[in-house]
CSV table of C-alpha atoms in Angstrom, one decimal:
chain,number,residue,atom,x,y,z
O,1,UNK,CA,107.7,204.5,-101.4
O,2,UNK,CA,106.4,201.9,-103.5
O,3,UNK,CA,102.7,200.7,-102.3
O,4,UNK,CA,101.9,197.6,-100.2
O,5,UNK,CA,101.0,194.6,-101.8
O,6,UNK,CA,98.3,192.8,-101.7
O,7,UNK,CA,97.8,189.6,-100.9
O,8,UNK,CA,96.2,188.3,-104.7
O,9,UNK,CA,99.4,190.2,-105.9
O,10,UNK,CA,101.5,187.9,-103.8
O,11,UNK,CA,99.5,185.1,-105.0
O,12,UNK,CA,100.2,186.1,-108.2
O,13,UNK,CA,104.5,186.3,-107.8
O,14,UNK,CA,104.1,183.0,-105.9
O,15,UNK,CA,102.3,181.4,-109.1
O,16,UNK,CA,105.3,182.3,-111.3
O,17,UNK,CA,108.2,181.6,-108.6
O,18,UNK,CA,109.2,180.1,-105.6
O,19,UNK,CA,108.3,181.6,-102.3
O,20,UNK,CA,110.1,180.1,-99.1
O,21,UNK,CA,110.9,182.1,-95.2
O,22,UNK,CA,112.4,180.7,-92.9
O,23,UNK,CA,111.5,181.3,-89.2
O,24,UNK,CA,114.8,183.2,-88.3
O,25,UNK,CA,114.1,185.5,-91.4
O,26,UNK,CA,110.8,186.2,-91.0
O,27,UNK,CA,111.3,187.1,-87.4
O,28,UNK,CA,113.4,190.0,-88.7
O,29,UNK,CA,111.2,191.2,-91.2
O,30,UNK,CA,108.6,191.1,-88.0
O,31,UNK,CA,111.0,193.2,-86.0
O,32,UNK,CA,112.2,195.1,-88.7
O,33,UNK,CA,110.4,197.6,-91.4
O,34,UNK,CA,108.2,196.3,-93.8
O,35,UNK,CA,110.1,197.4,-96.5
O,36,UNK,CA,113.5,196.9,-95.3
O,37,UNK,CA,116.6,195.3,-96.5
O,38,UNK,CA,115.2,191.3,-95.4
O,39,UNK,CA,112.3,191.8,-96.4
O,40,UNK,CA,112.8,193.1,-99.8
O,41,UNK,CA,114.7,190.2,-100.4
O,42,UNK,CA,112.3,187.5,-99.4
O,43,UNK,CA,109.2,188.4,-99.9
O,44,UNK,CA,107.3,188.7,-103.0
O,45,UNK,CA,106.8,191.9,-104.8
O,46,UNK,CA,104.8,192.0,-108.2
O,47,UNK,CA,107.8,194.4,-109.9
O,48,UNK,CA,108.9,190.2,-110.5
O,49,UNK,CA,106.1,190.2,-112.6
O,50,UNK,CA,107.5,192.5,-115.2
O,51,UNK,CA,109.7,191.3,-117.3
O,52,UNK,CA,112.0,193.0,-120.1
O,53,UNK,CA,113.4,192.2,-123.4
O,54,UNK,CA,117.5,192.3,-122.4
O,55,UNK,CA,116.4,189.5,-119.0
O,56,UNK,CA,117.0,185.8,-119.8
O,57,UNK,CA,116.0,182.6,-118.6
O,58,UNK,CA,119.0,181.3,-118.0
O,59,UNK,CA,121.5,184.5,-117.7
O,60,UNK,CA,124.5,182.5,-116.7
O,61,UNK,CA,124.3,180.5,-119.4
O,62,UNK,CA,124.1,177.9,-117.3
O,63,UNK,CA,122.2,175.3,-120.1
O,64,UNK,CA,125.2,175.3,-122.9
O,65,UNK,CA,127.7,174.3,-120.6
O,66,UNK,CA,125.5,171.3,-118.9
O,67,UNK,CA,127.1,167.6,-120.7
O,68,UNK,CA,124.8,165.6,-118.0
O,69,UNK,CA,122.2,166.3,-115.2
O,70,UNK,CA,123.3,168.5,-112.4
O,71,UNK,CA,126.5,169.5,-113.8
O,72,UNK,CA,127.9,172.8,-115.1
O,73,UNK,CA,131.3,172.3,-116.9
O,74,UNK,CA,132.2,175.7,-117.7
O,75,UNK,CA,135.9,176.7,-116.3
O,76,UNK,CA,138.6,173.4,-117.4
O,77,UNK,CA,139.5,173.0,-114.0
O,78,UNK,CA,136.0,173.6,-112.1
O,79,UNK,CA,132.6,172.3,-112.2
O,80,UNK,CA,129.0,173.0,-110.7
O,81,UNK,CA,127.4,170.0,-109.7
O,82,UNK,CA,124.1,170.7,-108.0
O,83,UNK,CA,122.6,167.5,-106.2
O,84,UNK,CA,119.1,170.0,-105.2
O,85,UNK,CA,116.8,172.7,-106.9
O,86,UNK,CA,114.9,173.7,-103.6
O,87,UNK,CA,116.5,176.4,-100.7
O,88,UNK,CA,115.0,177.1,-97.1
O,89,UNK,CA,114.7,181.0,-98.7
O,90,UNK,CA,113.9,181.8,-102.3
O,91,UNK,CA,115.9,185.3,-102.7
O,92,UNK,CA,113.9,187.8,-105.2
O,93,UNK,CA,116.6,188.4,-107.3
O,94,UNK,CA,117.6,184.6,-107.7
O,95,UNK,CA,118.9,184.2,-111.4
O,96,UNK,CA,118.3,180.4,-111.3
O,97,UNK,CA,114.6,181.3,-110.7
O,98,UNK,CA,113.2,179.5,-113.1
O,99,UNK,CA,114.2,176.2,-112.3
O,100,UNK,CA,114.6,176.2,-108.3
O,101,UNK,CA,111.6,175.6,-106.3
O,102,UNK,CA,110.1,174.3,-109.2
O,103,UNK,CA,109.1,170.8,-107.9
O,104,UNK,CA,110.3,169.6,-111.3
O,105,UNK,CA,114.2,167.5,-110.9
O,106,UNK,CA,114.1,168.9,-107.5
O,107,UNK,CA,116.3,166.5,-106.5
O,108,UNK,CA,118.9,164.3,-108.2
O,109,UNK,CA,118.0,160.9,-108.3
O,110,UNK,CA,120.1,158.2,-107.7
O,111,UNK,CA,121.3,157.3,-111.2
O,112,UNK,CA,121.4,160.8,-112.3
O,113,UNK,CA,123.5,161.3,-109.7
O,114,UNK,CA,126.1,158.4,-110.0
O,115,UNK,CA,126.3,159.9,-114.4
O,116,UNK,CA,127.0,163.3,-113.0
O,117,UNK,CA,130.0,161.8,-110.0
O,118,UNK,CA,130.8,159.3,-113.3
O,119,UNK,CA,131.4,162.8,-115.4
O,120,UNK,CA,133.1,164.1,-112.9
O,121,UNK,CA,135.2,160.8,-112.4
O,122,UNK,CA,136.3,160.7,-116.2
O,123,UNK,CA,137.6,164.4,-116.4
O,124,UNK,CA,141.0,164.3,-114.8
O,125,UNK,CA,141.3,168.3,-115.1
O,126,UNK,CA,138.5,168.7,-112.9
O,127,UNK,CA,140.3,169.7,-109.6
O,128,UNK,CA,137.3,171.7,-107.7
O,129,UNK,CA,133.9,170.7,-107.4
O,130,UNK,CA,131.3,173.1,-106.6
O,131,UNK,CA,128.0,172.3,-104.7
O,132,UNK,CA,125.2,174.2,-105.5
O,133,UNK,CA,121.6,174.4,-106.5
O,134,UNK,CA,119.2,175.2,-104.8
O,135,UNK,CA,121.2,175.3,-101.4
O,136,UNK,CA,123.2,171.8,-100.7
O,137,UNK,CA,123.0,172.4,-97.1
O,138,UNK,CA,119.4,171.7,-97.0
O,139,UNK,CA,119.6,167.8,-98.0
O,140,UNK,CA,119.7,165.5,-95.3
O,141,UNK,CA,122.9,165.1,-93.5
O,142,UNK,CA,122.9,161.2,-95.0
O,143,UNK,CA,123.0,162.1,-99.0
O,144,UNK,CA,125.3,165.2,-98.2
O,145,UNK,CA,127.8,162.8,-96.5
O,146,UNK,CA,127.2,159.7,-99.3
O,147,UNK,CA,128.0,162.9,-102.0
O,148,UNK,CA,131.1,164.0,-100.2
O,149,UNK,CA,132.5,160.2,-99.4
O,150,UNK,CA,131.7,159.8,-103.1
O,151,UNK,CA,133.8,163.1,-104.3
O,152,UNK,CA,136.5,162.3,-102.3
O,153,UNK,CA,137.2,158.7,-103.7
O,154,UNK,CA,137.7,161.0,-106.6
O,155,UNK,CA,142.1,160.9,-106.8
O,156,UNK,CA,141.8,164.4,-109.2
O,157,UNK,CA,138.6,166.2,-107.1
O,158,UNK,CA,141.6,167.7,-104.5
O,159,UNK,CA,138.5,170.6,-103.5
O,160,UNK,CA,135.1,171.2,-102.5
O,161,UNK,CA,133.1,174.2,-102.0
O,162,UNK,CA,129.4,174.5,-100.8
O,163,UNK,CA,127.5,177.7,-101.3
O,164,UNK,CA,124.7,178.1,-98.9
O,165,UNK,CA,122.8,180.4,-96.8
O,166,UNK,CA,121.9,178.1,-94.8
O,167,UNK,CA,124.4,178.8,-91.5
O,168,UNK,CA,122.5,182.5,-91.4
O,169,UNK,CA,118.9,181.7,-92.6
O,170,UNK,CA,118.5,178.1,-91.2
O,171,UNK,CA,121.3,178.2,-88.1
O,172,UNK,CA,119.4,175.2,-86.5
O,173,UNK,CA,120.7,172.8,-89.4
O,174,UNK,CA,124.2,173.4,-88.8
O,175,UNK,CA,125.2,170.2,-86.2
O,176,UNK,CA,128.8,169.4,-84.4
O,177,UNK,CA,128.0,165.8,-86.0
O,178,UNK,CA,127.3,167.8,-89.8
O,179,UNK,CA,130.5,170.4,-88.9
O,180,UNK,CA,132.6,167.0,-88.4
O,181,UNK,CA,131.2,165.3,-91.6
O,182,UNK,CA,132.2,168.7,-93.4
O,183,UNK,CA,136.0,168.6,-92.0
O,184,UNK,CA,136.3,164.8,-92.6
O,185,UNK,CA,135.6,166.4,-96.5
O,186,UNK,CA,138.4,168.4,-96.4
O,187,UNK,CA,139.7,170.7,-97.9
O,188,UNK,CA,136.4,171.7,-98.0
O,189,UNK,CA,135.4,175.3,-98.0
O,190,UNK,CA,131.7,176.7,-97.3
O,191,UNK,CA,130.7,180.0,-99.1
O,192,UNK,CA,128.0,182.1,-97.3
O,193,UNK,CA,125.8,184.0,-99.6
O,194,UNK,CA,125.1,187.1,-97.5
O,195,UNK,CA,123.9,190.7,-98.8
O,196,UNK,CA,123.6,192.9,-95.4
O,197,UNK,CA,124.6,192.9,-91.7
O,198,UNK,CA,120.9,192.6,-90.8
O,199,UNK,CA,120.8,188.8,-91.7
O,200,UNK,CA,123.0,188.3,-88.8
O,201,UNK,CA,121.6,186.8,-85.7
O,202,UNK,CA,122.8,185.5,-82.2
O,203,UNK,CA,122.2,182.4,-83.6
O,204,UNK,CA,123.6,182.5,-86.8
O,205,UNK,CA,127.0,184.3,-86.0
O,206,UNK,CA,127.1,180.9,-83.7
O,207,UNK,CA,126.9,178.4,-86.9
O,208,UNK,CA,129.2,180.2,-88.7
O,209,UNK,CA,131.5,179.6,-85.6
O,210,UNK,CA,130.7,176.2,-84.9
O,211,UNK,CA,131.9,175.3,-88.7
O,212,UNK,CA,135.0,177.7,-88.6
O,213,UNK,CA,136.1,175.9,-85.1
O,214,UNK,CA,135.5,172.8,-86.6
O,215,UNK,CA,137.9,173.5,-88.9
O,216,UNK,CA,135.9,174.2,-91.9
O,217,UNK,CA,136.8,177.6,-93.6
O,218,UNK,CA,134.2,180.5,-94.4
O,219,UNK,CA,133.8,182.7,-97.5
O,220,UNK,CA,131.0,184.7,-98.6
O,221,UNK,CA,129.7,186.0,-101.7
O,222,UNK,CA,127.4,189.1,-102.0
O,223,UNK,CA,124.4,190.2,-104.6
O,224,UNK,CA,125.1,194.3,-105.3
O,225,UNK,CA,121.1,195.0,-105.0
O,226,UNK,CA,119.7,197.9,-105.4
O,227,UNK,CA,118.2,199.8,-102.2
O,228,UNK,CA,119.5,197.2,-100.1
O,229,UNK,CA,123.1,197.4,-99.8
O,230,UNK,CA,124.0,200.3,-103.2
O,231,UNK,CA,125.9,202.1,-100.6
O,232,UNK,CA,129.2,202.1,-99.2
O,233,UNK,CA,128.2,202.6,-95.6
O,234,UNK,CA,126.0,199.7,-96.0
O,235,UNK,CA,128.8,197.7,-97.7
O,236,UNK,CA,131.3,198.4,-95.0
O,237,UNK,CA,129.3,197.0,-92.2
O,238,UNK,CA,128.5,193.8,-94.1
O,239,UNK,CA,131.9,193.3,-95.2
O,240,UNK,CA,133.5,194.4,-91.4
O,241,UNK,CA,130.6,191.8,-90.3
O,242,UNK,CA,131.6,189.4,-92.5
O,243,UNK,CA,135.3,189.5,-91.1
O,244,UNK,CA,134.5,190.0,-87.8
O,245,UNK,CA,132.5,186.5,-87.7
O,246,UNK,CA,136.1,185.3,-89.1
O,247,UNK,CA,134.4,184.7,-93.0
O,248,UNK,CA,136.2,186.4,-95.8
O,249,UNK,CA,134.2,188.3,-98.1
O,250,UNK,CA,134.8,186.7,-101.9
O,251,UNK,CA,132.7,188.2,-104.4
O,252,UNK,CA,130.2,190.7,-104.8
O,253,UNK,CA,127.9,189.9,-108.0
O,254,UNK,CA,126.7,192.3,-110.5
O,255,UNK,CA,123.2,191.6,-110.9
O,256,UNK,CA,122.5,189.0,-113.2
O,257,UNK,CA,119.7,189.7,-116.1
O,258,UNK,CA,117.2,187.2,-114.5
O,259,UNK,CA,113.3,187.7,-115.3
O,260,UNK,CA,111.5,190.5,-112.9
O,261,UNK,CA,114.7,191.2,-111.1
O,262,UNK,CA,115.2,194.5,-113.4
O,263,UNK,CA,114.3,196.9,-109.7
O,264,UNK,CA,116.9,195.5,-107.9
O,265,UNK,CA,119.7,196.5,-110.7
O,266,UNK,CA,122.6,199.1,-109.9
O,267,UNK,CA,124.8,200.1,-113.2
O,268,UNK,CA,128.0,199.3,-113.6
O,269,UNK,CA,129.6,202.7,-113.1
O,270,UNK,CA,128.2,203.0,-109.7
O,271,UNK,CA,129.7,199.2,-108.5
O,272,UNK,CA,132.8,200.0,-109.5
O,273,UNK,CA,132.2,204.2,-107.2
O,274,UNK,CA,131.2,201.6,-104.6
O,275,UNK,CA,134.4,199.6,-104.3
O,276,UNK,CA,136.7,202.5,-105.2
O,277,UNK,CA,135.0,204.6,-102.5
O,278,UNK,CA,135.9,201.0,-99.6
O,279,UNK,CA,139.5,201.2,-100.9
O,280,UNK,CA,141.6,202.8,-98.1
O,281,UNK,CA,138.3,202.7,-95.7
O,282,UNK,CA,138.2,199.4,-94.5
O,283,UNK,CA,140.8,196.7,-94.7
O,284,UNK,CA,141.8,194.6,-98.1
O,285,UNK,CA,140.4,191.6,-95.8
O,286,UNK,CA,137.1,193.1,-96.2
O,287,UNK,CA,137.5,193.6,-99.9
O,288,UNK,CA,136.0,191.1,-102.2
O,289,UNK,CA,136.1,191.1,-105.9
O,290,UNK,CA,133.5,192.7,-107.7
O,291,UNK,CA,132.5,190.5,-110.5
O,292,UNK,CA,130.2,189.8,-113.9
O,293,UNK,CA,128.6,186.8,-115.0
O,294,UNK,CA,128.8,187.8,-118.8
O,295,UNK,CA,125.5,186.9,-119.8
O,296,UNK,CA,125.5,183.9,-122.2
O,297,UNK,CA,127.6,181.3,-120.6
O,298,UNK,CA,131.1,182.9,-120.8
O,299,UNK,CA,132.1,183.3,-117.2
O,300,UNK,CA,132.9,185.5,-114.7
O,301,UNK,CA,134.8,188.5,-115.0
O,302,UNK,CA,136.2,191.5,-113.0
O,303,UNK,CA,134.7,194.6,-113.3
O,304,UNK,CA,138.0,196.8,-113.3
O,305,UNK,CA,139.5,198.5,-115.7
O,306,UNK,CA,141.6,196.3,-117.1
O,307,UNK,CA,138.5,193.6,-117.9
O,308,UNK,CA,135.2,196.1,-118.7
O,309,UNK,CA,135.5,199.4,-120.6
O,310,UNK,CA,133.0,201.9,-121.3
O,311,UNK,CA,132.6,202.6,-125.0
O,312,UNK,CA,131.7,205.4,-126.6
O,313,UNK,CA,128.4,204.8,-126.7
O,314,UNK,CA,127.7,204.3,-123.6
O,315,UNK,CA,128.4,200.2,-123.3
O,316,UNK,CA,130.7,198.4,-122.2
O,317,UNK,CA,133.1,196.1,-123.8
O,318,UNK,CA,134.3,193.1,-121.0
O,319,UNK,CA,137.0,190.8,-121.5
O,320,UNK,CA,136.5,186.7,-120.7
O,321,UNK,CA,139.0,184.6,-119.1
O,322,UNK,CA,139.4,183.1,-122.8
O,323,UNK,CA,140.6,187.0,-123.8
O,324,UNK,CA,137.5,187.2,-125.6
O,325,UNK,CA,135.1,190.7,-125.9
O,326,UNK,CA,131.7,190.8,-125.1
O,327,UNK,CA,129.3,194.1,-125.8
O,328,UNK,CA,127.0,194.6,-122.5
O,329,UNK,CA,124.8,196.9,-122.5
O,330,UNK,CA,122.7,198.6,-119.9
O,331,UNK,CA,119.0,199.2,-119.5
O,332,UNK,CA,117.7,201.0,-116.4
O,333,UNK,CA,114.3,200.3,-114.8
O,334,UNK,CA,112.7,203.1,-116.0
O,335,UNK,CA,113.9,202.8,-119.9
């Protein structure tokens, strides 16, 4: 059991990256153990302070695929555009750490936001338009609206996602007036980024419901962490949570190669024993896909057989959505 850590320590992770609870979180890691799955994803641990030479800055790749402020333009018919850099909870493992909760382009401003809708105005492939950050759903109910009137004068923008954790980590920002402002967007679909049953509360489960009734539908995506949710009992009760509060679980990320997130990594093998090992347990609703960011900027990509193989020595070879190989290799903590 790894020591506690003091409070210079924390001071320390805090001077290098963002630190943000939210009441309804920290009240869980009040009630729950000090070292348990909420906690160890919120608070601060000085393991983020080590940092190794296979991590990168920006591990999606994030940068090369950037043609103007706040947008990502890496899939032809998809694109990132992320109006805020700040969240209501700053997630240890984040692998846009280094430039969320920065202070610095925290926000779009208004001309760099009317080049990145202009962008997206001038691609007519562009069909789905991704909001993230930072977490979308912490701007003011006033620019979230002006962004999604905006989008949908767009004839060719025919989707919109928002990924958040805002509806379990923040429940008190999710309105009936927000909810309706949401549907008027639609289709419109908002994707819950949730990594264990724990984070549900009382008054969570009831924003999730109060968007879903409103008409807006739910997905979630999930971080495979390890000693948080690297088992498949623990996996099942998210995912039969997830479905039970009517949200379909989506993905469930490999861990990206952000800096100091190298104690939270699982290998590759054992992802892949943790979805076989669901297969036939719980239903295919409950069954997301369990995916890779190859680092570098080249996408995401399924972690079956058909996508990753192991070579002979020991790394993998994954396949892009372009039908292009990449070598990944893996590192353990302890290498």
């Amino acid at each position: 059991m790894p020591r506690k850590t003091t409070q210079r320590e924390v001071r320390d992770v805090a001077e290098r990256y963002a630190v943000a609870i939210t009441p309804v979180m920290r009240e869980l890691i009040d009630a729950g153990a000090a070292r348990g799955p909420i906690a160890k994803q919120f608070l601060p641990d000085t393991r983020e302070l080590i940092h190794r030479p296979d991590e990168l800055s920006d591990p999606t790749g994030d940068d090369r695929h950037s043609p103007v402020e706040g947008i990502v333009h890496r899939y032809p018919d998809r694109v990132l555009l992320m109006p805020v850099k700040v969240c209501p909870v700053y997630c240890r493992y984040c692998f846009r750490r280094e430039t969320v909760g920065t202070g610095e382009h925290a926000l779009l401003g208004e001309a760099e936001l009317t080049a990145a809708l202009d962008y997206i105005r001038a691609e007519p492939g562009i069909w789905e338009v991704i909001l993230s950050g930072g977490d979308p759903l912490i701007l003011s109910q006033r620019r979230l609206s002006s962004i999604l009137r905006r989008l949908r004068e767009i004839p060719h923008v025919r989707i919109v996602r928002i990924h958040s954790r805002v509806p379990l980590v923040a429940p008190d920002r999710i309105s009936r007036s927000l909810c309706r402002e949401l549907r008027a967007a639609a289709p419109l679909f908002v994707v819950l980024h949730c990594n264990h049953r724990d984070e549900f509360t009382e008054a969570g489960e009831r924003a999730c419901a109060m968007l879903i009734d409103a008409g807006v539908p739910m997905l979630s995506q999930s971080v495979l962490l390890r000693g948080i949710n690297d088992d498949a009992a623990t996996l099942e009760r998210l995912f039969r949570r997830l479905v039970e509060n009517r949200i379909k679980p989506y993905y469930l990320h490999h861990m990206d190669r952000a800096p100091g997130t190298s104690h939270f990594r699982t290998d590759i093998a054992k992802g892949r024993a943790l979805t076989e090992a669901l297969r036939g347990r719980v239903s295919g609703l409950c069954q997301p896909t369990y995916v890779l960011d190859i680092p570098g900027g080249y996408g995401k990509t399924p972690l079956s057989p058909e996508y990753a193989q192991r070579g002979d020595d020991g790394c993998w070879q994954v396949r892009d959505y372009l039908d292009s190989r990449h070598r990944y290799e893996e590192r353990h903590e302890d290498d």
